[in-house]
PDB file of C-alpha atoms in Angstrom:
ATOM      1  CA  ALA A   1      -0.085   0.105  -0.110  1.00  0.00           C
ATOM      2  CA  ALA A   2       1.153   3.449  -1.040  1.00  0.00           C
ATOM      3  CA  THR A   3       1.768   5.909   1.986  1.00  0.00           C
ATOM      4  CA  ALA A   4       0.722   9.797   1.286  1.00  0.00           C
ATOM      5  CA  PRO A   5       3.769  11.997   1.939  1.00  0.00           C
ATOM      6  CA  ARG A   6       3.660  13.784   5.498  1.00  0.00           C
ATOM      7  CA  ILE A   7       3.459  17.546   5.024  1.00  0.00           C
ATOM      8  CA  PRO A   8       5.227  19.311   7.522  1.00  0.00           C
ATOM      9  CA  PRO A   9       2.719  22.080   9.509  1.00  0.00           C
ATOM     10  CA  THR A  10       4.573  24.652   8.614  1.00  0.00           C
ATOM     11  CA  ARG A  11       4.037  24.041   4.834  1.00  0.00           C
ATOM     12  CA  LEU A  12       0.331  23.561   5.329  1.00  0.00           C
ATOM     13  CA  ALA A  13       0.353  26.928   7.164  1.00  0.00           C
ATOM     14  CA  LEU A  14       2.071  28.628   4.471  1.00  0.00           C
ATOM     15  CA  HIS A  15       0.131  27.322   1.703  1.00  0.00           C
ATOM     16  CA  HIS A  16      -3.295  28.510   3.817  1.00  0.00           C
ATOM     17  CA  PHE A  17      -1.750  31.617   4.109  1.00  0.00           C
ATOM     18  CA  ASP A  18      -0.747  31.857   0.406  1.00  0.00           C
ATOM     19  CA  ALA A  19      -4.384  30.981  -0.523  1.00  0.00           C
ATOM     20  CA  SER A  20      -6.408  33.389   2.071  1.00  0.00           C
ATOM     21  CA  TYR A  21      -3.869  36.316   2.816  1.00  0.00           C
ATOM     22  CA  SER A  22      -2.955  36.753  -0.800  1.00  0.00           C
ATOM     23  CA  LEU A  23      -6.679  37.623  -1.664  1.00  0.00           C
ATOM     24  CA  GLN A  24      -6.880  39.909   1.611  1.00  0.00           C
ATOM     25  CA  LEU A  25      -3.561  41.718   1.450  1.00  0.00           C
ATOM     26  CA  LYS A  26      -3.205  41.369  -2.846  1.00  0.00           C
ATOM     27  CA  GLY A  27       0.181  43.035  -3.693  1.00  0.00           C
ATOM     28  CA  LEU A  28       1.188  43.684  -0.251  1.00  0.00           C
ATOM     29  CA  TRP A  29       1.267  40.030   0.629  1.00  0.00           C
ATOM     30  CA  PRO A  30       4.933  39.210  -1.112  1.00  0.00           C
ATOM     31  CA  SER A  31       6.622  41.353   1.134  1.00  0.00           C
ATOM     32  CA  VAL A  32       4.321  40.345   3.938  1.00  0.00           C
ATOM     33  CA  ARG A  33       5.183  36.836   3.431  1.00  0.00           C
ATOM     34  CA  ALA A  34       9.008  37.655   3.299  1.00  0.00           C
ATOM     35  CA  GLY A  35       8.452  39.313   6.763  1.00  0.00           C
ATOM     36  CA  LEU A  36       6.900  36.030   8.407  1.00  0.00           C
ATOM     37  CA  LEU A  37       9.538  33.957   6.775  1.00  0.00           C
ATOM     38  CA  CYS A  38      12.386  36.066   8.174  1.00  0.00           C
ATOM     39  CA  GLU A  39      14.098  35.617  11.288  1.00  0.00           C
ATOM     40  CA  GLN A  40      12.240  37.220  14.438  1.00  0.00           C
ATOM     41  CA  LYS A  41      13.651  40.671  15.226  1.00  0.00           C
ATOM     42  CA  TYR A  42      13.075  41.252  18.701  1.00  0.00           C
ATOM     43  CA  GLY A  43      12.689  44.651  20.623  1.00  0.00           C
ATOM     44  CA  ALA A  44      14.226  45.221  24.311  1.00  0.00           C
ATOM     45  CA  LEU A  45      11.804  46.328  26.774  1.00  0.00           C
ATOM     46  CA  LEU A  46      13.528  48.437  29.355  1.00  0.00           C
ATOM     47  CA  ASN A  47      12.950  47.442  32.857  1.00  0.00           C
ATOM     48  CA  SER A  48      11.807  50.622  34.751  1.00  0.00           C
ATOM     49  CA  PHE A  49      11.947  48.912  37.825  1.00  0.00           C
ATOM     50  CA  ALA A  50      15.973  48.283  37.763  1.00  0.00           C
ATOM     51  CA  ALA A  51      18.720  50.449  37.347  1.00  0.00           C
ATOM     52  CA  VAL A  52      18.858  50.723  33.601  1.00  0.00           C
ATOM     53  CA  ASP A  53      20.448  54.333  32.896  1.00  0.00           C
ATOM     54  CA  HIS A  54      23.670  53.061  31.768  1.00  0.00           C
ATOM     55  CA  VAL A  55      21.814  50.305  29.557  1.00  0.00           C
ATOM     56  CA  THR A  56      19.963  53.297  27.984  1.00  0.00           C
ATOM     57  CA  GLN A  57      23.508  54.419  26.633  1.00  0.00           C
ATOM     58  CA  GLU A  58      24.575  51.044  26.017  1.00  0.00           C
ATOM     59  CA  LEU A  59      21.941  50.388  23.710  1.00  0.00           C
ATOM     60  CA  GLU A  60      21.942  53.893  21.909  1.00  0.00           C
ATOM     61  CA  LEU A  61      25.706  53.360  21.299  1.00  0.00           C
ATOM     62  CA  LEU A  62      25.136  49.890  19.620  1.00  0.00           C
ATOM     63  CA  GLY A  63      22.542  52.196  17.342  1.00  0.00           C
ATOM     64  CA  ALA A  64      19.097  51.060  18.745  1.00  0.00           C
ATOM     65  CA  THR A  65      16.448  53.592  19.231  1.00  0.00           C
ATOM     66  CA  ASP A  66      13.398  53.632  21.726  1.00  0.00           C
ATOM     67  CA  PHE A  67      10.814  53.284  18.840  1.00  0.00           C
ATOM     68  CA  VAL A  68       7.847  54.457  21.271  1.00  0.00           C
ATOM     69  CA  SER A  69       9.204  57.928  21.705  1.00  0.00           C
ATOM     70  CA  GLU A  70      10.678  58.272  18.356  1.00  0.00           C
ATOM     71  CA  ALA A  71       7.325  57.115  17.019  1.00  0.00           C
ATOM     72  CA  HIS A  72       5.587  59.748  19.273  1.00  0.00           C
ATOM     73  CA  ARG A  73       8.165  62.642  18.058  1.00  0.00           C
ATOM     74  CA  GLU A  74       7.499  61.730  14.205  1.00  0.00           C
ATOM     75  CA  GLY A  75       3.645  61.309  14.954  1.00  0.00           C
ATOM     76  CA  ALA A  76       3.557  64.799  16.705  1.00  0.00           C
ATOM     77  CA  ALA A  77       5.510  66.357  13.646  1.00  0.00           C
ATOM     78  CA  ALA A  78       3.595  65.011  11.080  1.00  0.00           C
ATOM     79  CA  GLU A  79       0.420  66.098  13.177  1.00  0.00           C
ATOM     80  CA  GLU A  80       1.814  69.640  12.788  1.00  0.00           C
ATOM     81  CA  ALA A  81       2.668  69.329   9.157  1.00  0.00           C
ATOM     82  CA  GLY A  82      -0.643  67.856   8.515  1.00  0.00           C
ATOM     83  CA  ARG A  83      -2.074  71.177  10.088  1.00  0.00           C
ATOM     84  CA  GLY A  84       0.197  73.033   7.788  1.00  0.00           C
ATOM     85  CA  GLU A  85      -1.230  71.631   4.723  1.00  0.00           C
ATOM     86  CA  SER A  86      -4.557  71.982   5.792  1.00  0.00           C
ATOM     87  CA  ARG A  87      -3.877  75.592   5.665  1.00  0.00           C
ATOM     88  CA  SER A  88      -2.396  75.295   2.314  1.00  0.00           C
ATOM     89  CA  PRO A  89      -4.385  75.229  -0.686  1.00  0.00           C
ATOM     90  CA  GLU A  90      -1.534  73.278  -2.791  1.00  0.00           C
ATOM     91  CA  GLY A  91      -1.474  70.612  -0.044  1.00  0.00           C
ATOM     92  CA  SER A  92      -5.270  69.588  -0.735  1.00  0.00           C
ATOM     93  CA  GLY A  93      -7.089  67.444  -2.661  1.00  0.00           C
ATOM     94  CA  GLU A  94      -5.677  65.406  -5.854  1.00  0.00           C
ATOM     95  CA  GLY A  95      -2.134  67.152  -5.582  1.00  0.00           C
ATOM     96  CA  ARG A  96      -1.423  65.603  -2.445  1.00  0.00           C
ATOM     97  CA  THR A  97       2.201  63.826  -2.562  1.00  0.00           C
ATOM     98  CA  ALA A  98       3.054  60.314  -1.460  1.00  0.00           C
ATOM     99  CA  VAL A  99       5.073  62.267   1.440  1.00  0.00           C
ATOM    100  CA  GLN A 100       2.314  64.257   2.345  1.00  0.00           C
ATOM    101  CA  ALA A 101       0.124  61.377   2.423  1.00  0.00           C
ATOM    102  CA  GLU A 102       2.614  59.391   4.479  1.00  0.00           C
ATOM    103  CA  THR A 103       2.687  62.449   6.789  1.00  0.00           C
ATOM    104  CA  LEU A 104      -0.986  62.868   7.372  1.00  0.00           C
ATOM    105  CA  THR A 105      -1.110  58.949   8.066  1.00  0.00           C
ATOM    106  CA  ARG A 106       1.564  59.280  10.727  1.00  0.00           C
ATOM    107  CA  ALA A 107      -0.544  62.025  12.142  1.00  0.00           C
ATOM    108  CA  GLU A 108      -3.724  60.135  12.299  1.00  0.00           C
ATOM    109  CA  VAL A 109      -2.056  57.109  14.563  1.00  0.00           C
ATOM    110  CA  SER A 110      -0.336  59.915  16.739  1.00  0.00           C
ATOM    111  CA  PRO A 111      -2.919  59.433  19.438  1.00  0.00           C
ATOM    112  CA  LEU A 112      -2.211  55.850  20.107  1.00  0.00           C
ATOM    113  CA  LEU A 113       1.536  56.617  20.606  1.00  0.00           C
ATOM    114  CA  ARG A 114       1.111  59.761  22.871  1.00  0.00           C
ATOM    115  CA  ALA A 115      -0.504  57.536  25.378  1.00  0.00           C
ATOM    116  CA  SER A 116       2.988  56.078  25.679  1.00  0.00           C
ATOM    117  CA  VAL A 117       4.350  59.854  27.074  1.00  0.00           C
ATOM    118  CA  SER A 118       2.818  58.959  30.275  1.00  0.00           C
ATOM    119  CA  SER A 119       3.363  55.381  30.533  1.00  0.00           C
ATOM    120  CA  ASN A 120       7.361  55.286  30.923  1.00  0.00           C
ATOM    121  CA  ILE A 121       7.152  52.600  28.453  1.00  0.00           C
ATOM    122  CA  LYS A 122      10.560  52.244  26.348  1.00  0.00           C
ATOM    123  CA  CYS A 123      11.072  49.411  23.887  1.00  0.00           C
ATOM    124  CA  TYR A 124      14.592  49.570  21.846  1.00  0.00           C
ATOM    125  CA  THR A 125      14.870  48.091  18.342  1.00  0.00           C
ATOM    126  CA  PHE A 126      17.592  48.228  16.000  1.00  0.00           C
ATOM    127  CA  PRO A 127      16.842  50.182  12.740  1.00  0.00           C
ATOM    128  CA  ARG A 128      15.381  48.494   9.479  1.00  0.00           C
ATOM    129  CA  GLY A 129      17.626  46.239   7.755  1.00  0.00           C
ATOM    130  CA  ASP A 130      20.011  45.527  10.965  1.00  0.00           C
ATOM    131  CA  ILE A 131      19.726  42.233  11.880  1.00  0.00           C
ATOM    132  CA  ALA A 132      21.984  42.645  14.989  1.00  0.00           C
ATOM    133  CA  ARG A 133      21.099  40.834  18.078  1.00  0.00           C
ATOM    134  CA  PHE A 134      20.725  42.241  21.495  1.00  0.00           C
ATOM    135  CA  ARG A 135      22.474  40.344  24.524  1.00  0.00           C
ATOM    136  CA  PRO A 136      20.807  38.641  27.090  1.00  0.00           C
ATOM    137  CA  ALA A 137      19.361  40.378  29.865  1.00  0.00           C
ATOM    138  CA  ARG A 138      21.449  41.046  33.220  1.00  0.00           C
ATOM    139  CA  PRO A 139      20.580  41.604  36.623  1.00  0.00           C
ATOM    140  CA  ASP A 140      21.198  44.931  38.442  1.00  0.00           C
ATOM    141  CA  ALA A 141      22.460  45.071  42.270  1.00  0.00           C
ATOM    142  CA  LEU A 142      19.074  44.002  43.324  1.00  0.00           C
ATOM    143  CA  GLY A 143      18.757  41.150  40.882  1.00  0.00           C
ATOM    144  CA  LEU A 144      16.179  42.654  38.528  1.00  0.00           C
ATOM    145  CA  LEU A 145      17.047  42.075  34.798  1.00  0.00           C
ATOM    146  CA  ASP A 146      17.753  44.998  32.983  1.00  0.00           C
ATOM    147  CA  TYR A 147      15.406  44.227  29.687  1.00  0.00           C
ATOM    148  CA  TYR A 148      12.962  41.668  28.572  1.00  0.00           C
ATOM    149  CA  LEU A 149      13.196  40.809  24.549  1.00  0.00           C
ATOM    150  CA  MET A 150      10.185  40.554  22.721  1.00  0.00           C
ATOM    151  CA  ASP A 151       8.264  41.108  19.612  1.00  0.00           C
ATOM    152  CA  ALA A 152       8.188  45.031  19.475  1.00  0.00           C
ATOM    153  CA  ALA A 153       4.721  44.792  17.909  1.00  0.00           C
ATOM    154  CA  SER A 154       3.465  43.148  21.221  1.00  0.00           C
ATOM    155  CA  ILE A 155       3.781  46.617  22.876  1.00  0.00           C
ATOM    156  CA  LEU A 156       1.373  48.251  20.828  1.00  0.00           C
ATOM    157  CA  PRO A 157      -1.895  46.886  22.585  1.00  0.00           C
ATOM    158  CA  VAL A 158      -0.673  47.724  25.821  1.00  0.00           C
ATOM    159  CA  LEU A 159      -0.421  51.397  24.305  1.00  0.00           C
ATOM    160  CA  ALA A 160      -3.841  51.331  23.163  1.00  0.00           C
ATOM    161  CA  LEU A 161      -5.039  50.369  26.201  1.00  0.00           C
ATOM    162  CA  ASN A 162      -3.898  53.569  27.860  1.00  0.00           C
ATOM    163  CA  VAL A 163      -3.712  52.553  31.248  1.00  0.00           C
ATOM    164  CA  GLN A 164      -4.146  55.626  33.964  1.00  0.00           C
ATOM    165  CA  PRO A 165      -3.403  56.012  37.577  1.00  0.00           C
ATOM    166  CA  SER A 166      -5.072  53.585  39.703  1.00  0.00           C
ATOM    167  CA  ASP A 167      -6.913  51.830  37.012  1.00  0.00           C
ATOM    168  CA  LEU A 168      -7.794  48.318  37.971  1.00  0.00           C
ATOM    169  CA  VAL A 169      -6.689  46.360  35.122  1.00  0.00           C
ATOM    170  CA  LEU A 170      -7.195  42.850  33.668  1.00  0.00           C
ATOM    171  CA  ASP A 171      -4.733  40.445  31.437  1.00  0.00           C
ATOM    172  CA  LEU A 172      -7.286  37.814  30.628  1.00  0.00           C
ATOM    173  CA  CYS A 173      -4.939  35.701  28.491  1.00  0.00           C
ATOM    174  CA  ALA A 174      -1.439  36.826  30.279  1.00  0.00           C
ATOM    175  CA  ALA A 175       0.861  34.263  29.785  1.00  0.00           C
ATOM    176  CA  PRO A 176       3.953  33.842  28.765  1.00  0.00           C
ATOM    177  CA  GLY A 177       3.896  37.650  30.262  1.00  0.00           C
ATOM    178  CA  GLY A 178       5.486  40.005  28.121  1.00  0.00           C
ATOM    179  CA  LYS A 179       2.306  42.177  27.800  1.00  0.00           C
ATOM    180  CA  THR A 180       1.787  41.931  31.825  1.00  0.00           C
ATOM    181  CA  LEU A 181       5.488  43.255  32.108  1.00  0.00           C
ATOM    182  CA  ALA A 182       4.629  46.264  29.899  1.00  0.00           C
ATOM    183  CA  LEU A 183       1.628  46.854  31.334  1.00  0.00           C
ATOM    184  CA  LEU A 184       3.574  46.996  34.760  1.00  0.00           C
ATOM    185  CA  GLN A 185       6.136  49.493  33.102  1.00  0.00           C
ATOM    186  CA  SER A 186       3.390  51.980  32.415  1.00  0.00           C
ATOM    187  CA  GLY A 187       3.273  52.813  35.898  1.00  0.00           C
ATOM    188  CA  GLY A 188      -0.432  53.338  35.963  1.00  0.00           C
ATOM    189  CA  CYS A 189      -2.005  50.112  37.350  1.00  0.00           C
ATOM    190  CA  GLY A 190      -3.707  50.270  40.847  1.00  0.00           C
ATOM    191  CA  HIS A 191      -4.051  46.571  40.616  1.00  0.00           C
ATOM    192  CA  LEU A 192      -3.588  44.378  37.657  1.00  0.00           C
ATOM    193  CA  ALA A 193      -5.145  40.740  37.453  1.00  0.00           C
ATOM    194  CA  ALA A 194      -3.141  38.383  35.131  1.00  0.00           C
ATOM    195  CA  ASN A 195      -4.876  35.316  34.128  1.00  0.00           C
ATOM    196  CA  ASP A 196      -4.414  32.186  31.858  1.00  0.00           C
ATOM    197  CA  VAL A 197      -6.281  29.101  31.663  1.00  0.00           C
ATOM    198  CA  SER A 198      -2.670  27.050  31.565  1.00  0.00           C
ATOM    199  CA  ILE A 199      -1.116  26.388  34.850  1.00  0.00           C
ATOM    200  CA  SER A 200       2.151  25.750  33.089  1.00  0.00           C
ATOM    201  CA  ARG A 201       2.486  28.939  31.477  1.00  0.00           C
ATOM    202  CA  THR A 202       1.597  30.692  34.343  1.00  0.00           C
ATOM    203  CA  LYS A 203       4.232  29.266  36.139  1.00  0.00           C
ATOM    204  CA  ARG A 204       6.548  31.082  33.512  1.00  0.00           C
ATOM    205  CA  LEU A 205       4.457  34.277  34.135  1.00  0.00           C
ATOM    206  CA  HIS A 206       5.495  34.097  37.801  1.00  0.00           C
ATOM    207  CA  GLN A 207       8.949  33.421  36.835  1.00  0.00           C
ATOM    208  CA  ILE A 208       8.873  36.913  34.765  1.00  0.00           C
ATOM    209  CA  LEU A 209       7.531  38.960  37.552  1.00  0.00           C
ATOM    210  CA  HIS A 210      10.011  37.668  40.045  1.00  0.00           C
ATOM    211  CA  SER A 211      13.034  38.383  37.748  1.00  0.00           C
ATOM    212  CA  TYR A 212      11.845  41.698  36.667  1.00  0.00           C
ATOM    213  CA  VAL A 213       9.280  43.243  39.436  1.00  0.00           C
ATOM    214  CA  PRO A 214      10.170  44.456  43.019  1.00  0.00           C
ATOM    215  CA  LYS A 215       8.196  42.914  45.653  1.00  0.00           C
ATOM    216  CA  GLU A 216       6.041  45.804  46.702  1.00  0.00           C
ATOM    217  CA  ILE A 217       4.959  45.735  43.252  1.00  0.00           C
ATOM    218  CA  ARG A 218       4.422  42.227  42.471  1.00  0.00           C
ATOM    219  CA  GLU A 219       2.108  42.633  45.608  1.00  0.00           C
ATOM    220  CA  THR A 220       0.028  44.677  43.280  1.00  0.00           C
ATOM    221  CA  VAL A 221      -0.647  41.666  40.625  1.00  0.00           C
ATOM    222  CA  SER A 222      -2.732  38.649  41.422  1.00  0.00           C
ATOM    223  CA  VAL A 223      -1.853  35.794  39.047  1.00  0.00           C
ATOM    224  CA  THR A 224      -4.686  33.209  38.147  1.00  0.00           C
ATOM    225  CA  SER A 225      -5.249  29.962  36.152  1.00  0.00           C
ATOM    226  CA  HIS A 226      -9.018  30.228  35.454  1.00  0.00           C
ATOM    227  CA  ASP A 227     -10.850  29.800  32.286  1.00  0.00           C
ATOM    228  CA  GLY A 228     -10.914  33.419  30.945  1.00  0.00           C
ATOM    229  CA  ARG A 229     -14.311  32.586  29.274  1.00  0.00           C
ATOM    230  CA  ASP A 230     -15.681  32.317  32.671  1.00  0.00           C
ATOM    231  CA  TRP A 231     -14.252  35.540  34.225  1.00  0.00           C
ATOM    232  CA  GLU A 232     -17.733  37.315  34.637  1.00  0.00           C
ATOM    233  CA  GLN A 233     -18.631  34.821  36.993  1.00  0.00           C
ATOM    234  CA  LEU A 234     -15.511  35.626  39.280  1.00  0.00           C
ATOM    235  CA  GLU A 235     -15.360  39.428  38.755  1.00  0.00           C
ATOM    236  CA  GLY A 236     -17.994  40.601  36.585  1.00  0.00           C
ATOM    237  CA  SER A 237     -18.278  44.488  35.759  1.00  0.00           C
ATOM    238  CA  THR A 238     -14.765  45.117  37.609  1.00  0.00           C
ATOM    239  CA  PHE A 239     -12.103  46.604  35.825  1.00  0.00           C
ATOM    240  CA  HIS A 240     -11.200  50.130  34.309  1.00  0.00           C
ATOM    241  CA  LYS A 241      -9.072  48.377  31.140  1.00  0.00           C
ATOM    242  CA  VAL A 242      -8.885  44.888  29.972  1.00  0.00           C
ATOM    243  CA  LEU A 243      -6.677  43.500  27.494  1.00  0.00           C
ATOM    244  CA  VAL A 244      -7.905  40.224  25.793  1.00  0.00           C
ATOM    245  CA  ASP A 245      -4.909  38.928  23.633  1.00  0.00           C
ATOM    246  CA  VAL A 246      -6.351  35.780  22.793  1.00  0.00           C
ATOM    247  CA  PRO A 247      -4.888  32.640  21.470  1.00  0.00           C
ATOM    248  CA  CYS A 248      -4.940  32.744  17.587  1.00  0.00           C
ATOM    249  CA  THR A 249      -2.946  30.799  14.917  1.00  0.00           C
ATOM    250  CA  THR A 250       0.299  32.777  15.646  1.00  0.00           C
ATOM    251  CA  ASP A 251       1.244  33.358  11.980  1.00  0.00           C
ATOM    252  CA  ARG A 252       4.878  33.677  12.304  1.00  0.00           C
ATOM    253  CA  HIS A 253       5.449  30.487  14.562  1.00  0.00           C
ATOM    254  CA  SER A 254       2.872  28.667  12.213  1.00  0.00           C
ATOM    255  CA  VAL A 255       5.153  29.212   9.159  1.00  0.00           C
ATOM    256  CA  THR A 256       8.860  28.708  11.142  1.00  0.00           C
ATOM    257  CA  GLU A 257       8.246  26.187  14.027  1.00  0.00           C
ATOM    258  CA  GLU A 258       7.164  22.434  13.549  1.00  0.00           C
ATOM    259  CA  ASP A 259       6.824  22.264  17.479  1.00  0.00           C
ATOM    260  CA  ASN A 260       3.395  23.108  19.008  1.00  0.00           C
ATOM    261  CA  ASN A 261       2.328  24.080  15.497  1.00  0.00           C
ATOM    262  CA  ILE A 262      -1.643  24.748  15.329  1.00  0.00           C
ATOM    263  CA  PHE A 263      -1.645  23.623  11.770  1.00  0.00           C
ATOM    264  CA  HIS A 264      -0.397  20.179  12.681  1.00  0.00           C
ATOM    265  CA  LYS A 265      -3.216  17.607  11.313  1.00  0.00           C
ATOM    266  CA  ARG A 266      -4.164  16.480  14.906  1.00  0.00           C
ATOM    267  CA  ARG A 267      -4.897  20.158  15.779  1.00  0.00           C
ATOM    268  CA  THR A 268      -7.359  21.051  12.652  1.00  0.00           C
ATOM    269  CA  LYS A 269     -10.671  20.920  14.976  1.00  0.00           C
ATOM    270  CA  GLU A 270      -8.875  23.323  17.463  1.00  0.00           C
ATOM    271  CA  ARG A 271      -7.832  25.736  14.659  1.00  0.00           C
ATOM    272  CA  GLN A 272     -11.177  25.759  13.193  1.00  0.00           C
ATOM    273  CA  MET A 273     -12.815  26.480  16.424  1.00  0.00           C
ATOM    274  CA  LEU A 274     -10.372  29.503  17.181  1.00  0.00           C
ATOM    275  CA  PRO A 275     -12.671  32.092  16.200  1.00  0.00           C
ATOM    276  CA  MET A 276     -15.410  30.919  18.679  1.00  0.00           C
ATOM    277  CA  LEU A 277     -12.849  30.662  21.410  1.00  0.00           C
ATOM    278  CA  GLN A 278     -11.819  34.383  20.807  1.00  0.00           C
ATOM    279  CA  LEU A 279     -15.248  35.717  20.616  1.00  0.00           C
ATOM    280  CA  GLN A 280     -16.031  33.772  23.860  1.00  0.00           C
ATOM    281  CA  LEU A 281     -12.864  35.347  25.435  1.00  0.00           C
ATOM    282  CA  LEU A 282     -13.745  38.779  24.177  1.00  0.00           C
ATOM    283  CA  MET A 283     -17.287  38.697  25.473  1.00  0.00           C
ATOM    284  CA  ALA A 284     -16.108  37.526  28.831  1.00  0.00           C
ATOM    285  CA  GLY A 285     -13.579  40.773  28.733  1.00  0.00           C
ATOM    286  CA  ILE A 286     -16.513  42.725  28.119  1.00  0.00           C
ATOM    287  CA  LEU A 287     -18.472  41.576  30.498  1.00  0.00           C
ATOM    288  CA  ALA A 288     -15.454  42.094  33.242  1.00  0.00           C
ATOM    289  CA  THR A 289     -15.382  45.839  32.151  1.00  0.00           C
ATOM    290  CA  ARG A 290     -16.989  48.289  34.405  1.00  0.00           C
ATOM    291  CA  PRO A 291     -19.361  50.590  32.635  1.00  0.00           C
ATOM    292  CA  GLY A 292     -17.165  53.369  30.879  1.00  0.00           C
ATOM    293  CA  GLY A 293     -14.095  51.291  30.836  1.00  0.00           C
ATOM    294  CA  GLU A 294     -12.022  50.407  27.734  1.00  0.00           C
ATOM    295  CA  VAL A 295     -11.253  46.598  26.439  1.00  0.00           C
ATOM    296  CA  VAL A 296      -8.476  46.131  23.820  1.00  0.00           C
ATOM    297  CA  TYR A 297      -8.808  42.956  21.753  1.00  0.00           C
ATOM    298  CA  SER A 298      -5.442  41.695  19.885  1.00  0.00           C
ATOM    299  CA  THR A 299      -4.039  38.632  18.071  1.00  0.00           C
ATOM    300  CA  CYS A 300      -0.944  37.476  16.531  1.00  0.00           C
ATOM    301  CA  SER A 301      -2.393  36.884  13.282  1.00  0.00           C
ATOM    302  CA  LEU A 302      -3.540  38.570   9.900  1.00  0.00           C
ATOM    303  CA  SER A 303      -6.885  36.495   9.550  1.00  0.00           C
ATOM    304  CA  PRO A 304      -9.943  38.648   9.465  1.00  0.00           C
ATOM    305  CA  LEU A 305     -11.658  35.574  10.739  1.00  0.00           C
ATOM    306  CA  GLN A 306      -9.757  35.944  13.856  1.00  0.00           C
ATOM    307  CA  ASN A 307      -9.790  39.738  13.957  1.00  0.00           C
ATOM    308  CA  GLU A 308     -12.558  41.919  12.187  1.00  0.00           C
ATOM    309  CA  HIS A 309     -15.111  39.136  12.063  1.00  0.00           C
ATOM    310  CA  VAL A 310     -14.816  38.591  15.792  1.00  0.00           C
ATOM    311  CA  ILE A 311     -15.320  42.175  16.701  1.00  0.00           C
ATOM    312  CA  GLU A 312     -18.337  42.460  14.378  1.00  0.00           C
TER     313      GLU A 312
END
């Protein structure tokens, strides 16, 4: 009997993305595809609880820049330039140049970046095209590590949440802990509830908190391992801000890593049920939020089924 060749899950994922994302992104897909397949570039989330003045100097000497404050400055400048264009007859309508259009686009997103100014969040990245790696994190005199390496884009949901002083905050799907740590770096959490259904992943979250956060700040964090879909039954209508960073196809992982790949044939049903799980988690996050509060929903996927359709 002939045996059908085994197709690796990474190839299945790429085939699936080629079929769906090429229709969604059209001409942009080839460059996005190349980005997914390239080696991941990490950002260094500076630990404001550690003694890091010398680390800032070290990173800047290497050519890295804090993309949060840099993007804010560019956004503010673009906003000012946009106002100038709006006062100028030549800058309107069909005659707008590509540079002017890009300037206005940056101005439109600047409110998201402005939130970071009061948040203390600093995340260093190397310039585009620079594939240098950051050294491993080192402890300061008190034993706190100086920065946390993570995908820099993972900072964006935290900036969007725009935590204010004394906010009660829920990170519904918190592990392994990068966004939880970024929320604490904002300096605004009155209390942070960090939850993840996986007990093994919450152990990793505890390790990160102990490695990066002093004891007096850790005491403002409660770590739990509940099913996030049931959160309303635990603490409904409680939080000012809720982050719902849901399990997803994690597109980069799906096309580069065979281990724990959701495109494995044994996980087909699990993958097909993801949008329903995501919807249930988002609903639980909304119901956990007090009236007038805010919810940010985020994924590591480009899939409209896991993003726009869940929101709709």
